[in-house]
Short mmCIF file of C-alpha atoms and ligand atoms in Angstrom, two decimals:
data_model
loop_
_atom_site.label_atom_id
_atom_site.label_comp_id
_atom_site.label_asym_id
_atom_site.label_seq_id
_atom_site.Cartn_x
_atom_site.Cartn_y
_atom_site.Cartn_z
CA UNK A 1 96.51 17.42 13.07
CA UNK A 2 95.30 19.09 9.84
CA UNK A 3 98.17 17.29 8.06
CA UNK A 4 96.81 13.85 9.15
CA UNK A 5 93.33 14.84 8.01
CA UNK A 6 94.75 15.96 4.66
CA UNK A 7 96.33 12.51 4.08
CA UNK A 8 92.98 10.80 4.74
CA UNK A 9 91.22 13.26 2.42
CA UNK A 10 93.75 12.57 -0.34
CA UNK A 11 93.33 8.81 0.16
CA UNK A 12 89.54 8.85 -0.16
CA UNK A 13 88.85 11.58 -2.74
CA UNK A 14 89.74 12.35 -6.35
CA UNK A 15 90.43 15.66 -8.11
CA UNK A 16 87.30 16.83 -9.94
CA UNK A 17 86.40 19.56 -12.41
CA UNK A 18 82.95 18.11 -13.15
CA UNK A 19 80.96 20.96 -11.66
CA UNK A 20 79.91 24.57 -12.34
CA UNK A 21 83.41 25.98 -11.75
CA UNK A 22 85.70 23.74 -13.83
CA UNK A 23 88.50 26.31 -13.56
CA UNK A 24 88.81 25.10 -9.93
CA UNK A 25 90.03 21.58 -9.29
CA UNK A 26 88.54 20.20 -6.08
CA UNK A 27 89.22 16.98 -4.21
CA UNK A 28 85.80 15.35 -3.79
CA UNK A 29 84.26 11.90 -3.33
CA UNK A 30 83.32 11.12 -6.95
CA UNK A 31 81.85 8.02 -8.63
CA UNK A 32 85.49 6.97 -9.27
CA UNK A 33 86.14 6.68 -5.50
CA UNK A 34 85.43 3.40 -3.60
CA UNK A 35 83.70 5.45 -0.87
CA UNK A 36 81.03 6.53 -3.39
CA UNK A 37 79.50 3.04 -3.09
CA UNK A 38 80.63 2.20 0.49
CA UNK A 39 78.20 1.24 3.26
CA UNK A 40 77.76 3.91 5.92
CA UNK A 41 79.68 1.85 8.52
CA UNK A 42 82.70 1.66 6.18
CA UNK A 43 82.99 5.42 5.71
CA UNK A 44 85.79 6.79 7.90
CA UNK A 45 84.18 10.26 8.12
CA UNK A 46 81.00 11.35 9.90
CA UNK A 47 78.80 13.42 7.56
CA UNK A 48 81.54 14.27 5.02
CA UNK A 49 79.69 17.34 3.67
CA UNK A 50 83.07 18.80 2.67
CA UNK A 51 83.59 15.89 0.22
CA UNK A 52 80.77 17.11 -2.05
CA UNK A 53 80.38 20.40 -3.85
CA UNK A 54 76.85 21.40 -2.97
CA UNK A 55 74.68 23.21 -5.52
CA UNK A 56 74.49 26.32 -3.32
CA UNK A 57 78.27 26.47 -3.07
CA UNK A 58 78.57 25.99 -6.83
CA UNK A 59 76.27 28.99 -7.48
CA UNK A 60 78.22 31.13 -5.01
CA UNK A 61 81.64 30.36 -6.49
CA UNK A 62 80.39 30.61 -10.11
CA UNK A 63 78.93 34.05 -9.46
CA UNK A 64 82.07 35.33 -7.74
CA UNK A 65 84.33 34.08 -10.54
CA UNK A 66 82.13 35.84 -13.14
CA UNK A 67 81.58 39.00 -11.10
CA UNK A 68 84.85 39.67 -9.31
CA UNK A 69 83.80 43.22 -8.39
CA UNK A 70 81.42 41.66 -5.84
CA UNK A 71 84.40 40.70 -3.65
CA UNK A 72 87.32 42.81 -4.91
CA UNK A 73 88.97 44.59 -1.96
CA UNK A 74 86.23 43.30 0.34
CA UNK A 75 86.61 41.41 3.61
CA UNK A 76 84.84 38.12 3.03
CA UNK A 77 83.69 35.48 5.51
CA UNK A 78 82.72 32.08 4.04
CA UNK A 79 80.53 30.39 6.66
CA UNK A 80 80.28 26.58 6.26
CA UNK A 81 83.06 26.60 3.67
CA UNK A 82 82.89 22.81 3.05
CA UNK A 83 85.31 21.98 0.22
CA UNK A 84 86.35 25.67 0.10
CA UNK A 85 85.29 26.66 -3.42
CA UNK A 86 83.62 29.96 -2.38
CA UNK A 87 86.71 30.95 -0.43
CA UNK A 88 89.08 30.03 -3.26
CA UNK A 89 86.95 31.99 -5.76
CA UNK A 90 86.97 35.08 -3.52
CA UNK A 91 90.75 34.92 -3.02
CA UNK A 92 91.30 34.52 -6.77
CA UNK A 93 89.07 37.52 -7.52
CA UNK A 94 91.04 39.89 -5.29
CA UNK A 95 89.21 40.04 -1.96
CA UNK A 96 91.27 41.96 0.60
CA UNK A 97 90.78 39.21 3.19
CA UNK A 98 88.92 35.89 3.12
CA UNK A 99 88.28 33.71 6.14
CA UNK A 100 87.14 30.14 5.45
CA UNK A 101 85.04 29.01 8.41
CA UNK A 102 83.62 25.58 9.22
CA UNK A 103 83.02 23.73 12.48
CA UNK A 104 84.14 20.45 10.85
CA UNK A 105 87.96 20.07 11.00
CA UNK A 106 87.83 17.94 7.85
CA UNK A 107 86.17 20.81 5.97
CA UNK A 108 88.93 23.18 7.07
CA UNK A 109 91.59 20.65 6.04
CA UNK A 110 89.84 20.05 2.68
CA UNK A 111 89.63 23.82 2.09
CA UNK A 112 93.37 24.27 2.78
CA UNK A 113 94.19 21.32 0.53
CA UNK A 114 91.95 22.54 -2.29
CA UNK A 115 93.36 26.05 -1.96
CA UNK A 116 96.87 24.66 -2.35
CA UNK A 117 96.04 22.71 -5.52
CA UNK A 118 94.48 25.88 -6.96
CA UNK A 119 97.59 27.94 -6.12
CA UNK A 120 96.10 30.16 -3.46
CA UNK A 121 96.60 30.32 0.28
CA UNK A 122 93.71 30.73 2.67
CA UNK A 123 93.05 31.72 6.26
CA UNK A 124 90.81 29.28 8.15
CA UNK A 125 88.83 29.11 11.38
CA UNK A 126 86.89 26.37 13.17
CA UNK A 127 85.11 28.65 15.62
CA UNK A 128 81.30 28.64 15.55
CA UNK A 129 80.76 32.24 14.38
CA UNK A 130 76.99 32.04 13.96
CA UNK A 131 75.47 34.73 16.19
CA UNK A 132 78.69 36.75 16.38
CA UNK A 133 79.06 40.37 15.23
CA UNK A 134 81.57 39.68 12.42
CA UNK A 135 82.90 43.23 12.73
CA UNK A 136 85.99 42.37 10.68
CA UNK A 137 83.95 41.44 7.59
CA UNK A 138 81.69 43.23 5.11
CA UNK A 139 80.63 40.30 2.89
CA UNK A 140 79.28 36.96 4.11
CA UNK A 141 79.02 33.86 1.89
CA UNK A 142 76.47 31.19 2.75
CA UNK A 143 76.73 28.16 0.44
CA UNK A 144 73.88 25.66 0.86
CA UNK A 145 73.21 26.00 4.58
CA UNK A 146 69.37 25.93 4.50
CA UNK A 147 69.02 22.13 4.61
CA UNK A 148 67.76 21.97 8.21
CA UNK A 149 64.67 23.80 9.49
CA UNK A 150 65.87 24.49 13.04
CA UNK A 151 69.32 25.64 11.87
CA UNK A 152 67.70 27.78 9.14
CA UNK A 153 65.74 29.73 11.78
CA UNK A 154 68.89 30.64 13.72
CA UNK A 155 70.92 31.31 10.57
CA UNK A 156 68.39 33.55 8.83
CA UNK A 157 67.74 35.72 11.93
CA UNK A 158 71.48 36.22 12.32
CA UNK A 159 71.98 37.07 8.65
CA UNK A 160 69.17 39.62 8.79
CA UNK A 161 70.84 41.28 11.77
CA UNK A 162 74.15 41.46 9.89
CA UNK A 163 72.35 42.86 6.83
CA UNK A 164 70.81 45.54 9.08
CA UNK A 165 74.37 46.49 10.02
CA UNK A 166 75.20 47.05 6.34
CA UNK A 167 76.90 43.80 5.36
CA UNK A 168 76.40 42.13 1.98
CA UNK A 169 74.97 38.62 2.42
CA UNK A 170 75.21 36.23 -0.53
CA UNK A 171 73.26 32.97 -0.29
CA UNK A 172 73.79 30.10 -2.74
CA UNK A 173 70.82 27.73 -2.67
CA UNK A 174 69.06 25.37 -5.11
CA UNK A 175 65.63 25.65 -3.42
CA UNK A 176 66.01 23.90 -0.08
CA UNK A 177 63.06 23.79 2.31
CA UNK A 178 64.75 26.05 4.88
CA UNK A 179 64.57 28.96 2.45
CA UNK A 180 60.81 29.27 2.95
CA UNK A 181 58.36 31.40 0.96
CA UNK A 182 58.37 33.93 3.83
CA UNK A 183 62.17 34.15 3.79
CA UNK A 184 62.23 34.51 0.02
CA UNK A 185 60.49 37.88 0.42
CA UNK A 186 63.65 39.13 2.10
CA UNK A 187 66.09 37.97 -0.60
CA UNK A 188 66.57 38.92 -4.24
CA UNK A 189 67.62 36.56 -6.99
CA UNK A 190 70.84 37.66 -8.65
CA UNK A 191 71.78 34.62 -10.76
CA UNK A 192 70.48 31.20 -11.74
CA UNK A 193 72.57 28.38 -13.24
CA UNK A 194 71.73 24.97 -14.71
CA UNK A 195 73.71 22.31 -12.85
CA UNK A 196 75.89 20.04 -15.00
CA UNK A 197 74.05 16.67 -15.26
CA UNK A 198 76.96 14.75 -13.69
CA UNK A 199 76.83 16.96 -10.60
CA UNK A 200 73.07 16.25 -10.21
CA UNK A 201 73.58 12.60 -9.20
CA UNK A 202 74.82 13.72 -5.83
CA UNK A 203 72.39 16.61 -5.55
CA UNK A 204 69.07 14.88 -4.96
CA UNK A 205 67.67 15.72 -8.36
CA UNK A 206 68.21 19.50 -8.31
CA UNK A 207 68.82 20.59 -11.89
CA UNK A 208 69.48 24.27 -11.21
CA UNK A 209 70.95 26.41 -8.49
CA UNK A 210 70.74 30.10 -7.63
CA UNK A 211 72.52 32.94 -5.94
CA UNK A 212 70.47 35.27 -3.76
CA UNK A 213 71.28 38.48 -1.91
CA UNK A 214 69.62 39.58 1.31
CA UNK A 215 67.66 42.78 0.61
C1 SAM B 1 75.82 21.54 3.02
S1 SAM B 1 77.46 21.87 3.43
C2 SAM B 1 77.87 23.17 2.30
C3 SAM B 1 79.34 23.30 2.07
C4 SAM B 1 79.75 24.35 1.04
N1 SAM B 1 79.38 25.69 1.47
C5 SAM B 1 79.17 24.04 -0.31
O1 SAM B 1 78.16 24.68 -0.68
O2 SAM B 1 79.67 23.13 -1.01
C6 SAM B 1 77.26 22.76 4.95
C7 SAM B 1 78.57 23.03 5.70
O3 SAM B 1 78.27 23.83 6.83
C8 SAM B 1 79.08 23.41 7.91
N2 SAM B 1 78.47 23.90 9.15
C9 SAM B 1 77.39 23.41 9.82
N3 SAM B 1 77.15 24.16 10.91
C10 SAM B 1 78.08 25.16 10.93
C11 SAM B 1 78.36 26.26 11.80
N4 SAM B 1 77.64 26.51 12.88
N5 SAM B 1 79.39 27.08 11.48
C12 SAM B 1 80.15 26.86 10.38
N6 SAM B 1 79.95 25.82 9.54
C13 SAM B 1 78.92 24.99 9.80
C14 SAM B 1 79.14 21.90 7.75
O4 SAM B 1 80.24 21.34 8.45
C15 SAM B 1 79.27 21.78 6.23
O5 SAM B 1 80.62 21.80 5.81
#
């Protein structure tokens, strides 16, 4: 099944390095793709989040590529992996294990495909792991998952529990509403990046993105 999804992804996306981690080539829906301008009813994917490289994911992968010690020999879980950049960055920087997780089969297929074109292999899972104990991991990556208020409530409570159990929680986010003022008191800023102008078209006007760590 993942093979069929991969053919559709290849058909509708283009390789792109026009983002914060140009050392990674990622298949994305870019302005060069017909789908970029297609009407919603003509898009063969429902909510193709995996086809864009979200600002939060860009901050996460950029930070990992510049600070490999953050993941070296660690057991990393990338929740909501989307196009897979955070996962690929962690594998490249020597994590002991990386699991790319997303509930969207297309995201898992896109991650495997993008891993392949960046010469790494990845382990994937489609299980909904939010709320689970994650005993096999010590580092959790969250790239741009605070876009929905209700989901943010569940996600943040869970991440705080995992932090209480000693895990490192890295959150890439450009300032979405789900990362409220109250929640910001529980996270520390570790890096801020200007977004390349061409990656801002698809990012609702955000011009910078940040990486945070749960205190
Ligand atoms: C906004 S996208 C971010 C993708 C990627 N991390 C990035 O920054 O480019 C959010 C992703 O979370 C995934 N997602 C939503 N709910 C999820 C859940 N309960 N478990 C795992 N992934 C989930 C979506 O399918 C989507 O791929």
